[in-house]
XYZ file of C-alpha atoms in Angstrom:
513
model
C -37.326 -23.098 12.294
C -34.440 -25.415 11.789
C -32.694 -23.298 9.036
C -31.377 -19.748 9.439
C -29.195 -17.692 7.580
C -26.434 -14.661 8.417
C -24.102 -12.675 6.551
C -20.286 -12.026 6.375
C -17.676 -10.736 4.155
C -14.339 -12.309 3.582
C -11.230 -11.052 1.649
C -8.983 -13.032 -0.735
C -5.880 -11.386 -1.322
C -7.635 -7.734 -1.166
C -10.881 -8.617 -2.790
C -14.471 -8.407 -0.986
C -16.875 -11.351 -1.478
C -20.363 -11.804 0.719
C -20.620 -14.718 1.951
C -24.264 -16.455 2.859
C -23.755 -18.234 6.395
C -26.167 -20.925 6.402
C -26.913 -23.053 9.933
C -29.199 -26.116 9.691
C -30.785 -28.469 12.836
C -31.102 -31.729 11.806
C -31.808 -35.245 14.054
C -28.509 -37.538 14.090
C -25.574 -37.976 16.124
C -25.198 -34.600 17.701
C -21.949 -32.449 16.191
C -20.642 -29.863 14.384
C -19.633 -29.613 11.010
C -18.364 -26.188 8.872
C -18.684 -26.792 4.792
C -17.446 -24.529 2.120
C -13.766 -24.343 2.202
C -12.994 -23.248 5.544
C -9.256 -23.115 6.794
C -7.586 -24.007 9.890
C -8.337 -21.188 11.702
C -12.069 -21.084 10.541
C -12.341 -25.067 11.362
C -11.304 -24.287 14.863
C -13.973 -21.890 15.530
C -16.359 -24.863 16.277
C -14.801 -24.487 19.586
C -14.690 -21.063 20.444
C -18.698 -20.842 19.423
C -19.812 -23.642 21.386
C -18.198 -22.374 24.570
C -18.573 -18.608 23.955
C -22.742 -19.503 23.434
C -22.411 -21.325 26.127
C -20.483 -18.906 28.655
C -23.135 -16.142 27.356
C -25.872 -18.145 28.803
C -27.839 -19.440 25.764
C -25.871 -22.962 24.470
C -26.219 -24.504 21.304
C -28.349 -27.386 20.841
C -27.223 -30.627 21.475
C -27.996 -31.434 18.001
C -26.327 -32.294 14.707
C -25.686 -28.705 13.264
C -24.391 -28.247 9.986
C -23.176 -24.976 8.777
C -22.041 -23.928 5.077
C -20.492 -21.160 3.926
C -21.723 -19.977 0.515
C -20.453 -19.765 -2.312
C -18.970 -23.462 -1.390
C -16.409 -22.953 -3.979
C -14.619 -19.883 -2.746
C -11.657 -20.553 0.228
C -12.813 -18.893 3.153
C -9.870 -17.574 6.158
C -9.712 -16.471 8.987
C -11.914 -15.959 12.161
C -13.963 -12.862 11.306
C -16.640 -15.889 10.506
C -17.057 -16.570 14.201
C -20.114 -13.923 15.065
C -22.293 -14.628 12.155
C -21.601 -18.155 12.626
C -23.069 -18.354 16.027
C -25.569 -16.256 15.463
C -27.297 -18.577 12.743
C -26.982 -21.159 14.808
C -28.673 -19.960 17.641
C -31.107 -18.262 15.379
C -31.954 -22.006 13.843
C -32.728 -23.190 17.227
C -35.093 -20.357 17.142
C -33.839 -18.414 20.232
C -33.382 -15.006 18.054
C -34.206 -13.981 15.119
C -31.433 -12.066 12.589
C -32.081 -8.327 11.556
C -32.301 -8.084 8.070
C -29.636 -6.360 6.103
C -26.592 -6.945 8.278
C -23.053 -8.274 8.276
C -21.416 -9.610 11.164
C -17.825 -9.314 11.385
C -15.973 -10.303 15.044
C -13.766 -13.088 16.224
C -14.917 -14.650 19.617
C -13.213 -15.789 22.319
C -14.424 -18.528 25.191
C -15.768 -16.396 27.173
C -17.564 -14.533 24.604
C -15.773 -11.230 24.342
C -15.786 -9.657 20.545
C -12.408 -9.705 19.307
C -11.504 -7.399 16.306
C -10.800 -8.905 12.916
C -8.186 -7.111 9.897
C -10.232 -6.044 6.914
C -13.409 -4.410 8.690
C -13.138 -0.800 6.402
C -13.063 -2.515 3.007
C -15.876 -5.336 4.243
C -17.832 -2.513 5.076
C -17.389 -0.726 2.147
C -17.895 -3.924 0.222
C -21.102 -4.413 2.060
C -22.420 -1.059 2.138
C -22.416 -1.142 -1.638
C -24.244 -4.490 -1.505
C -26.994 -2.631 -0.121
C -26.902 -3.433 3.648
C -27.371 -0.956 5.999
C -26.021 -2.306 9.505
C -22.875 -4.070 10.669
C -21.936 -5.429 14.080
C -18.412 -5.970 14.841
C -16.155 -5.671 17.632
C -15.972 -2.544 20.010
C -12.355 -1.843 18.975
C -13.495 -2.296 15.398
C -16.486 0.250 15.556
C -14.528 3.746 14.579
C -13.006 1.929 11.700
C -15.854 0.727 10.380
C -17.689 4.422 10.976
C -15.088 5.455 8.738
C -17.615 4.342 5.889
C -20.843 6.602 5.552
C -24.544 5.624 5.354
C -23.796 2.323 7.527
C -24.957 1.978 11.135
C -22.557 0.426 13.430
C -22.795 -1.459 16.326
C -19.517 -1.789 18.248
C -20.009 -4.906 20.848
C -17.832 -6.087 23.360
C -19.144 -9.137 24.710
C -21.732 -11.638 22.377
C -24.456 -11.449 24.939
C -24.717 -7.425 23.774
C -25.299 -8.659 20.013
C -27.780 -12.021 21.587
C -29.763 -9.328 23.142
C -30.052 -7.161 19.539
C -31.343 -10.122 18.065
C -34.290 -10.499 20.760
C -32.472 -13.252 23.024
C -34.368 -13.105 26.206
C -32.386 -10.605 28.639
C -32.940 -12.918 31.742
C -30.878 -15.745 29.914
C -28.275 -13.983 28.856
C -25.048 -13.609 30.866
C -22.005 -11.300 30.067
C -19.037 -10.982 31.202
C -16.843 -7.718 30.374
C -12.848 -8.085 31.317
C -10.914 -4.926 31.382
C -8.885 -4.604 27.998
C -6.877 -2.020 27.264
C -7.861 0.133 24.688
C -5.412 -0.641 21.021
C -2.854 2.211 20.583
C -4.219 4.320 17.291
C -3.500 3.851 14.040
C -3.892 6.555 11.978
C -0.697 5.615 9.676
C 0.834 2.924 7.919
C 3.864 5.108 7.988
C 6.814 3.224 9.909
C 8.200 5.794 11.346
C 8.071 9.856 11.143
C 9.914 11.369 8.521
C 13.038 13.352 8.700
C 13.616 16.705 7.966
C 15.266 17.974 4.909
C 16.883 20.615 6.817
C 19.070 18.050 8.328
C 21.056 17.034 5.758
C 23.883 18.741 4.950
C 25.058 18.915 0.628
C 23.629 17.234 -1.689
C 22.040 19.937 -3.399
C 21.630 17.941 -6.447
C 20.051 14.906 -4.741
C 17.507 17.097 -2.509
C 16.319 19.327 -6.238
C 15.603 15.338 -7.510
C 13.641 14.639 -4.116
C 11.899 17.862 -4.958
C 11.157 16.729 -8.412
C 10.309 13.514 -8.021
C 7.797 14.700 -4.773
C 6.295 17.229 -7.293
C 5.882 14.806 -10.194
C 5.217 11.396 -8.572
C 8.289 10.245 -10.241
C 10.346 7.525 -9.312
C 14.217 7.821 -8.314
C 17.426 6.424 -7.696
C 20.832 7.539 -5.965
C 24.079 5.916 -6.147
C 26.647 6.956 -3.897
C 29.177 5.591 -1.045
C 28.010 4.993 2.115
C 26.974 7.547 4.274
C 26.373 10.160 1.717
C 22.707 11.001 2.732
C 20.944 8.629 0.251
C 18.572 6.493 2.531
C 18.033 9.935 5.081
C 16.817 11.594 1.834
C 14.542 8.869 1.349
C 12.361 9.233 4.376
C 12.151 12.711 3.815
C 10.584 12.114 0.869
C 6.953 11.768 3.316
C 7.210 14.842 4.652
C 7.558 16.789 1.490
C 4.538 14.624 -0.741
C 0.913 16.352 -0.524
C -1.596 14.440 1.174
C -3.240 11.386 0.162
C -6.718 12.577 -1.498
C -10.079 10.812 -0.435
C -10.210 8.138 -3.178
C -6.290 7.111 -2.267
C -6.406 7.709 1.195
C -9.811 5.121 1.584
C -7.884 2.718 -0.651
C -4.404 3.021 1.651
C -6.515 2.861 4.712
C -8.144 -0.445 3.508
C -5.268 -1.986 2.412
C -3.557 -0.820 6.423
C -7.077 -2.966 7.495
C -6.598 -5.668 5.787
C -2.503 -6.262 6.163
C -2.014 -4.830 9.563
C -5.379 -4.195 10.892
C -6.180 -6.940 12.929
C -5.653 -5.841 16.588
C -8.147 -2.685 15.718
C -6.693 0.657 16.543
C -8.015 2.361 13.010
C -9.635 5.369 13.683
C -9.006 7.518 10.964
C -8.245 7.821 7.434
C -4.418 7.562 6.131
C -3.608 10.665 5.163
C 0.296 9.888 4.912
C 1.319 8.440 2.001
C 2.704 5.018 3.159
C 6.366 4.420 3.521
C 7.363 0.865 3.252
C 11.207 0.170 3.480
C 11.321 -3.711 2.975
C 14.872 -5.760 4.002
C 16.974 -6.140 0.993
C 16.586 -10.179 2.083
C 13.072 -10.221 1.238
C 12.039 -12.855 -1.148
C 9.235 -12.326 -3.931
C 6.317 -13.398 -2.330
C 7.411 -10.739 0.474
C 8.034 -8.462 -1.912
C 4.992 -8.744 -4.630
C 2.788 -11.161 -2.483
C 1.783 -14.192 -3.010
C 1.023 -17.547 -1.223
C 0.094 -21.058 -1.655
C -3.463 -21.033 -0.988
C -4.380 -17.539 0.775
C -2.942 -14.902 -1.466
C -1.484 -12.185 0.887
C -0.561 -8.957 -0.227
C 3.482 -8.159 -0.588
C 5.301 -4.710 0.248
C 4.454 -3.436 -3.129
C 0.805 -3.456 -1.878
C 1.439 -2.504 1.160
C 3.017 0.916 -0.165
C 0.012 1.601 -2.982
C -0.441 5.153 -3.178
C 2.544 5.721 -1.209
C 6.582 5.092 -1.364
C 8.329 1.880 -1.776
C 11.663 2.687 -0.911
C 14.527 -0.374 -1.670
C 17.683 0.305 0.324
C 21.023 -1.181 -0.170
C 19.118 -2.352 -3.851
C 22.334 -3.840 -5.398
C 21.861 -6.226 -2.431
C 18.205 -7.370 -3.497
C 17.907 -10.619 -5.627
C 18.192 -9.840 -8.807
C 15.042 -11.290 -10.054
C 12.915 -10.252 -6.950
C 14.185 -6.687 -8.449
C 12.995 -7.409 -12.109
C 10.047 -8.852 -10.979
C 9.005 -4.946 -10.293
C 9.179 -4.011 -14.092
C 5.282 -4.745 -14.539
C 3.776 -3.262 -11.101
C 6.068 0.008 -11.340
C 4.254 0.228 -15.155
C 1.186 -0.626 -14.557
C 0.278 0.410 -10.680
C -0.923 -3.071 -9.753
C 0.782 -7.234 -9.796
C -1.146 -9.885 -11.630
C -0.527 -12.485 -8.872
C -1.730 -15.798 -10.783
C -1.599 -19.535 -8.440
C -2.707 -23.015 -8.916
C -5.501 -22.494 -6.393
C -6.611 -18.650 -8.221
C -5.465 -15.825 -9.976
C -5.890 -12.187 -7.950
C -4.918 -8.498 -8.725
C -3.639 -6.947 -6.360
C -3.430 -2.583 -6.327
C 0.709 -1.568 -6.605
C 0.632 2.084 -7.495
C 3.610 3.424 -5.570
C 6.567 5.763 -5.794
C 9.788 3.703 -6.263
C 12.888 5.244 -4.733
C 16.246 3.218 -4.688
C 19.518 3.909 -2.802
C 22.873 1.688 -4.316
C 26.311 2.166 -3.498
C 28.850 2.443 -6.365
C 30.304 -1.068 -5.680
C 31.106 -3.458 -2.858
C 33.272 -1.487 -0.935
C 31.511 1.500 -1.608
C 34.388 3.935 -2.349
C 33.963 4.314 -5.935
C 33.438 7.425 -6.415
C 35.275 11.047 -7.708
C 38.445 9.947 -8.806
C 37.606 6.624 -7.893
C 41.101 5.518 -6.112
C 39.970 4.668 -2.517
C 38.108 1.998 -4.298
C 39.263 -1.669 -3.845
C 37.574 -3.918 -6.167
C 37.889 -4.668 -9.178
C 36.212 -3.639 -12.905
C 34.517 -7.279 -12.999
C 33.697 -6.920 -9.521
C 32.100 -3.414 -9.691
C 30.215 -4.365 -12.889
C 29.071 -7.607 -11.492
C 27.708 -6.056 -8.059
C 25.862 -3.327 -10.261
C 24.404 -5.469 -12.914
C 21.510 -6.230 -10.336
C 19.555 -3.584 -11.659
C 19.110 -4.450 -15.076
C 18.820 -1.850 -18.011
C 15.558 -2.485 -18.170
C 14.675 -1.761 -14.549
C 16.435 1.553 -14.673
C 14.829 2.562 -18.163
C 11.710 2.912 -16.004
C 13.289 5.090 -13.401
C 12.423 9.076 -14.472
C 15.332 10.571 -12.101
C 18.677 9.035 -11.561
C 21.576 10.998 -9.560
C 25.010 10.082 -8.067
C 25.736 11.460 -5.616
C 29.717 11.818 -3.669
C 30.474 11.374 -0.184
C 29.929 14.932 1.960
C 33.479 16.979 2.766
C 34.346 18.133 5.900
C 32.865 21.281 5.851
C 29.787 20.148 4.466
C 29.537 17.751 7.143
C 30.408 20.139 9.950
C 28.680 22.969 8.577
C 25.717 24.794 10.688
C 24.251 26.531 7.929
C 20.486 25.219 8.232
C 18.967 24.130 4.931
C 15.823 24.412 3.699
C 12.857 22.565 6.016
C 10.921 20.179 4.743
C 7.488 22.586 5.634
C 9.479 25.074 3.260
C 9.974 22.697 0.182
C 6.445 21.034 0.700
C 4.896 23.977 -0.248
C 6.715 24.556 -3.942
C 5.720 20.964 -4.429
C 2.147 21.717 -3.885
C 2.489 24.764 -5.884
C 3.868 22.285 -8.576
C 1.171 19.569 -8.086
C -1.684 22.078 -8.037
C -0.452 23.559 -11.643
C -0.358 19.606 -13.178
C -3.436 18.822 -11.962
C -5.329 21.964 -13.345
C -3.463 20.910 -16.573
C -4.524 17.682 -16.013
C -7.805 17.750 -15.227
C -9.490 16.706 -18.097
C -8.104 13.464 -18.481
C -8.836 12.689 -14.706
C -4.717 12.791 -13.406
C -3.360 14.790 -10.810
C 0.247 14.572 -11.095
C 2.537 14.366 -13.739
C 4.450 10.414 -13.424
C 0.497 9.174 -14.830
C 0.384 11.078 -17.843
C 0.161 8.230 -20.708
C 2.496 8.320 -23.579
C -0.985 9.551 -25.793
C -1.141 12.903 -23.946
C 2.391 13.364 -23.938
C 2.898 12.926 -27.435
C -0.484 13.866 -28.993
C -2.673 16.051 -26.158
C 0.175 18.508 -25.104
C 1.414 21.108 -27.261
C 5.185 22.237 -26.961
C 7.213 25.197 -28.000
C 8.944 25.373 -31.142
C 12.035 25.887 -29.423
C 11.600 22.455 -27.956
C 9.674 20.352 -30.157
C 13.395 21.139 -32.545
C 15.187 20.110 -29.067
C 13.385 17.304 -28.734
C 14.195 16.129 -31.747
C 17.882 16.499 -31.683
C 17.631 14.607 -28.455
C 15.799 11.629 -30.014
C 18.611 11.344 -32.614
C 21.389 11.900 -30.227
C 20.725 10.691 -27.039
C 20.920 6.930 -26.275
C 17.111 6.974 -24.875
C 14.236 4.383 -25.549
C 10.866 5.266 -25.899
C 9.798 4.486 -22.508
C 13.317 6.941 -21.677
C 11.668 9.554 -23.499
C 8.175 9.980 -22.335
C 9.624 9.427 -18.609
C 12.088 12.083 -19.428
C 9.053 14.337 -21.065
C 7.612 13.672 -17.845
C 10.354 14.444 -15.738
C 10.674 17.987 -18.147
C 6.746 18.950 -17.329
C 7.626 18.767 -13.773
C 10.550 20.815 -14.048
C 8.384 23.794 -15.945
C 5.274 23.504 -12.919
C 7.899 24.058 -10.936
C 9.245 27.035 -12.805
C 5.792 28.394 -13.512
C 5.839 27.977 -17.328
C 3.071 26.814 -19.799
C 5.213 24.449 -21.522
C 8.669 22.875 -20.743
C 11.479 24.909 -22.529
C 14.451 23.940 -23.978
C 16.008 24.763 -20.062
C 13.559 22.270 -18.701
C 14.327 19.809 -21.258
C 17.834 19.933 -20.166
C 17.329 19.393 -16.798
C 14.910 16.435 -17.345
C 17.757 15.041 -20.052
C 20.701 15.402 -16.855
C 19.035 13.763 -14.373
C 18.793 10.405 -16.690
C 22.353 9.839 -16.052
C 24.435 7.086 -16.798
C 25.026 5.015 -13.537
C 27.038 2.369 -14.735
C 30.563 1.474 -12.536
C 33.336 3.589 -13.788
């Protein structure tokens, strides 16, 4: 048989595709040529087959061997290619024969050793659904890809291991193991472990909206002079959220795979939410994603189901910032190219931290503070009105006192706030059940307005705060929002006219005194 056929999975951007590996023996000048779109890395694996087949004892032919990648039209990256590549090869020379109904997913090296690849979980997902029922991939790839049920995996270090499952001859085939050390674990995408709430000192107003917005999903912003507290708060924030559920934790654990994945090291699900903290120099593309040919998921990805937390935010581009308005919406970034268009999952908490204005003394009575009006207004005007309309909880906060930042009283733990907010999430999401949410920030302006009933009391309130208050629409279903958190975490039905008010407060107006 001169023509076999294998099976992979590659990713563009985030999406799954099966691709067909098809190796053909024909006479002609002997070489080797890869069709369907391959890349650089993918063009150089001509290489690493022919002397990893070769350094495992069975060689390729010293024939003209053509091998396409199907569909021909999609762009294919990357070196997870490598193992079903060789394998149809060698299986077109008839030396072994492919098991039906599997994916092969490895990198190779020269000597043959099975190198992981980033994207196994979601492949194998992809794949399971397909219908197959086996993958082989690397040995430091195997307890990630157990992750997904119903599939049997075969974890191989060397390629004479997987030659020998496909009924190479076992006196031909030669392996050779070198001692690797094993990949550290990684069961997060979290960058680092969160604080404590208990150490920061004040800023009782700021840790009730960190309570909030960890009970409700929603997002939130603090403005206030360096050092206050504002990016400590922040990664707290972790340690106070519920755990990820199955659905989000598979999806956070994928998108770990496929981003950071490639040394292997997965072994378990993500059951952290995700904190990404990108560098306020971060272009767009770093930010959203993006790329010229391969599109490559941005932070905003990176931190789906999770927190995207934007330090030092006035110092962010200003249209990198704006660019957020439709992910923090919608929970996912149209990414649209020249070479394809891809949608990419962004469903994440947004928290910001700002100071006041360049010097970062602007606040109380203001007269530490050395700039000037134009220069205050000019350093805050980076986050448009339009970008704060769709932030639920917005607090400024003053620097800490003396005693405040000498006190020993111990505050609250994080443990001990946690579990109000799971009180609180446990309450929305009985309330919320039949429309399939758990949490409050996802309720759609339909149930807020039409499902839910409200009080008397403050269905009258409400309406005095639509004519009064200088609010949007979007303002005031976020702020209905923020008010059905408030009453979960009071324990009552329906938000009062109490709750109301504190939902109304925390909008506050953040503009440069």
């Amino acid at each position: 048989m001169s023509v076999a056929r294998t099976c992979a999975v590659g990713l563009l951007g985030v999406q799954p595709a099966l691709i067909d590996v098809e190796a053909d023996l024909g006479n002609g000048i002997p070489g080797f040529l890869i069709l369907g779109l391959p890349d650089a890395s993918l063009n150089e694996a001509r290489e690493r087959i022919k002397a990893a087949a070769r350094n495992s004892g069975i060689p390729l032919a010293n024939r003209k061997l053509t091998v396409n990648l199907s569909p021909a039209t999609l762009p294919k990256f990357g070196s997870g290619f490598d193992l079903a590549i060789v394998v149809a090869a060698l299986a077109a020379d008839g030396q072994l024969s492919v098991p039906a109904r599997t994916i092969f997913l490895a990198e190779l090296a020269l000597d043959g050793t099975l190198r992981p690849v980033a994207g196994v979980l979601p492949s194998v997902r992809f794949a399971s659904a397909a219908g197959f029922t086996h993958v082989v991939v690397s040995a430091a790839n195997a307890r990630e890809a157990e992750l997904v049920p119903g599939v049997h995996v075969t974890g191989a270090e060397h390629l004479g291991e997987v030659l020998g499952l496909c009924g190479a001859p076992s006196d031909s085939i030669r392996t050779y193991l070198r001692h690797r050390s094993q990949p550290p674990e990684q069961a997060s995408a979290a960058e680092e472990t969160p604080q404590d709430l208990c150490l920061v000192n004040g800023q009782f107003e700021a840790k009730l909206a960190l309570e909030i917005a960890a009970a409700g999903g929603h997002h939130l912003i603090m403005v206030g002079p360096a050092g206050a507290g504002k990016t400590m708060l922040a990664r707290c924030l972790p340690g106070i959220l519920p755990p990820l559920d199955d659905a989000d934790s598979l999806e956070a654990t994928a998108i770990h795979s496929i981003t950071r994945g490639g040394q292997g090291g997965i072994r378990q699900l993500q059951r952290t939410p995700p904190f990404v903290a990108p560098h306020h120099t971060a272009s767009a593309s770093a930010l959203l994603g993006g790329g010229s040919r391969a599109i490559r998921p941005g932070a905003i990805t990176r931190a789906h189901a999770g927190i995207l937390f934007l330090d030092e935010a006035t110092e962010f581009q200003a249209g990198v910032l704006d660019a957020l308005r439709q992910p923090v919406e919608e929970g996912r970034i149209n990414l649209a190219r020249a070479s394809g268009h891809q949608q990419l999952p962004a469903r994440f908490q947004l928290i910001l931290a700002a100071n006041p204005c360049p010097c970062g003394r602007n606040f109380g009575t203001g007269t530490a503070c050395t700039c000037t009006p134009n220069a205050r207004r000019r350093y805050f005007s980076k986050l448009s009105g339009p970008l704060l309309d769709r932030i639920d909880l917005q607090v400024r906060m003053n620097a800490l006192t003396g005693q405040q930042l000498l006190g020993r009283d111990a505050g609250e733990s994080s443990a001990q706030v946690r579990e109000r907010v799971l009180q609180a999430r446990a309450r929305a999401a009985q309330r919320l059940n039949p429309w399939g949410l758990n949490c409050n920030a996802r309720m759609s302006a339909k149930i807020l307005r039409q499902e839910l009933h409200y009080p008397q009391a403050t269905q009258r309130a409400l309406e005095r705060v639509s004519e009064q208050a200088d609010l949007s629409a979007r303002g005031m279903d976020r702020m209905l929002r923020v008010a059905w958190t408030v009453a979960d975490q009071q324990e009552h039905q329906a938000p009062t006219v109490d709750d109301l008010d504190a939902a109304l407060h925390f909008r506050q107006n953040l503009e440069p005194r």
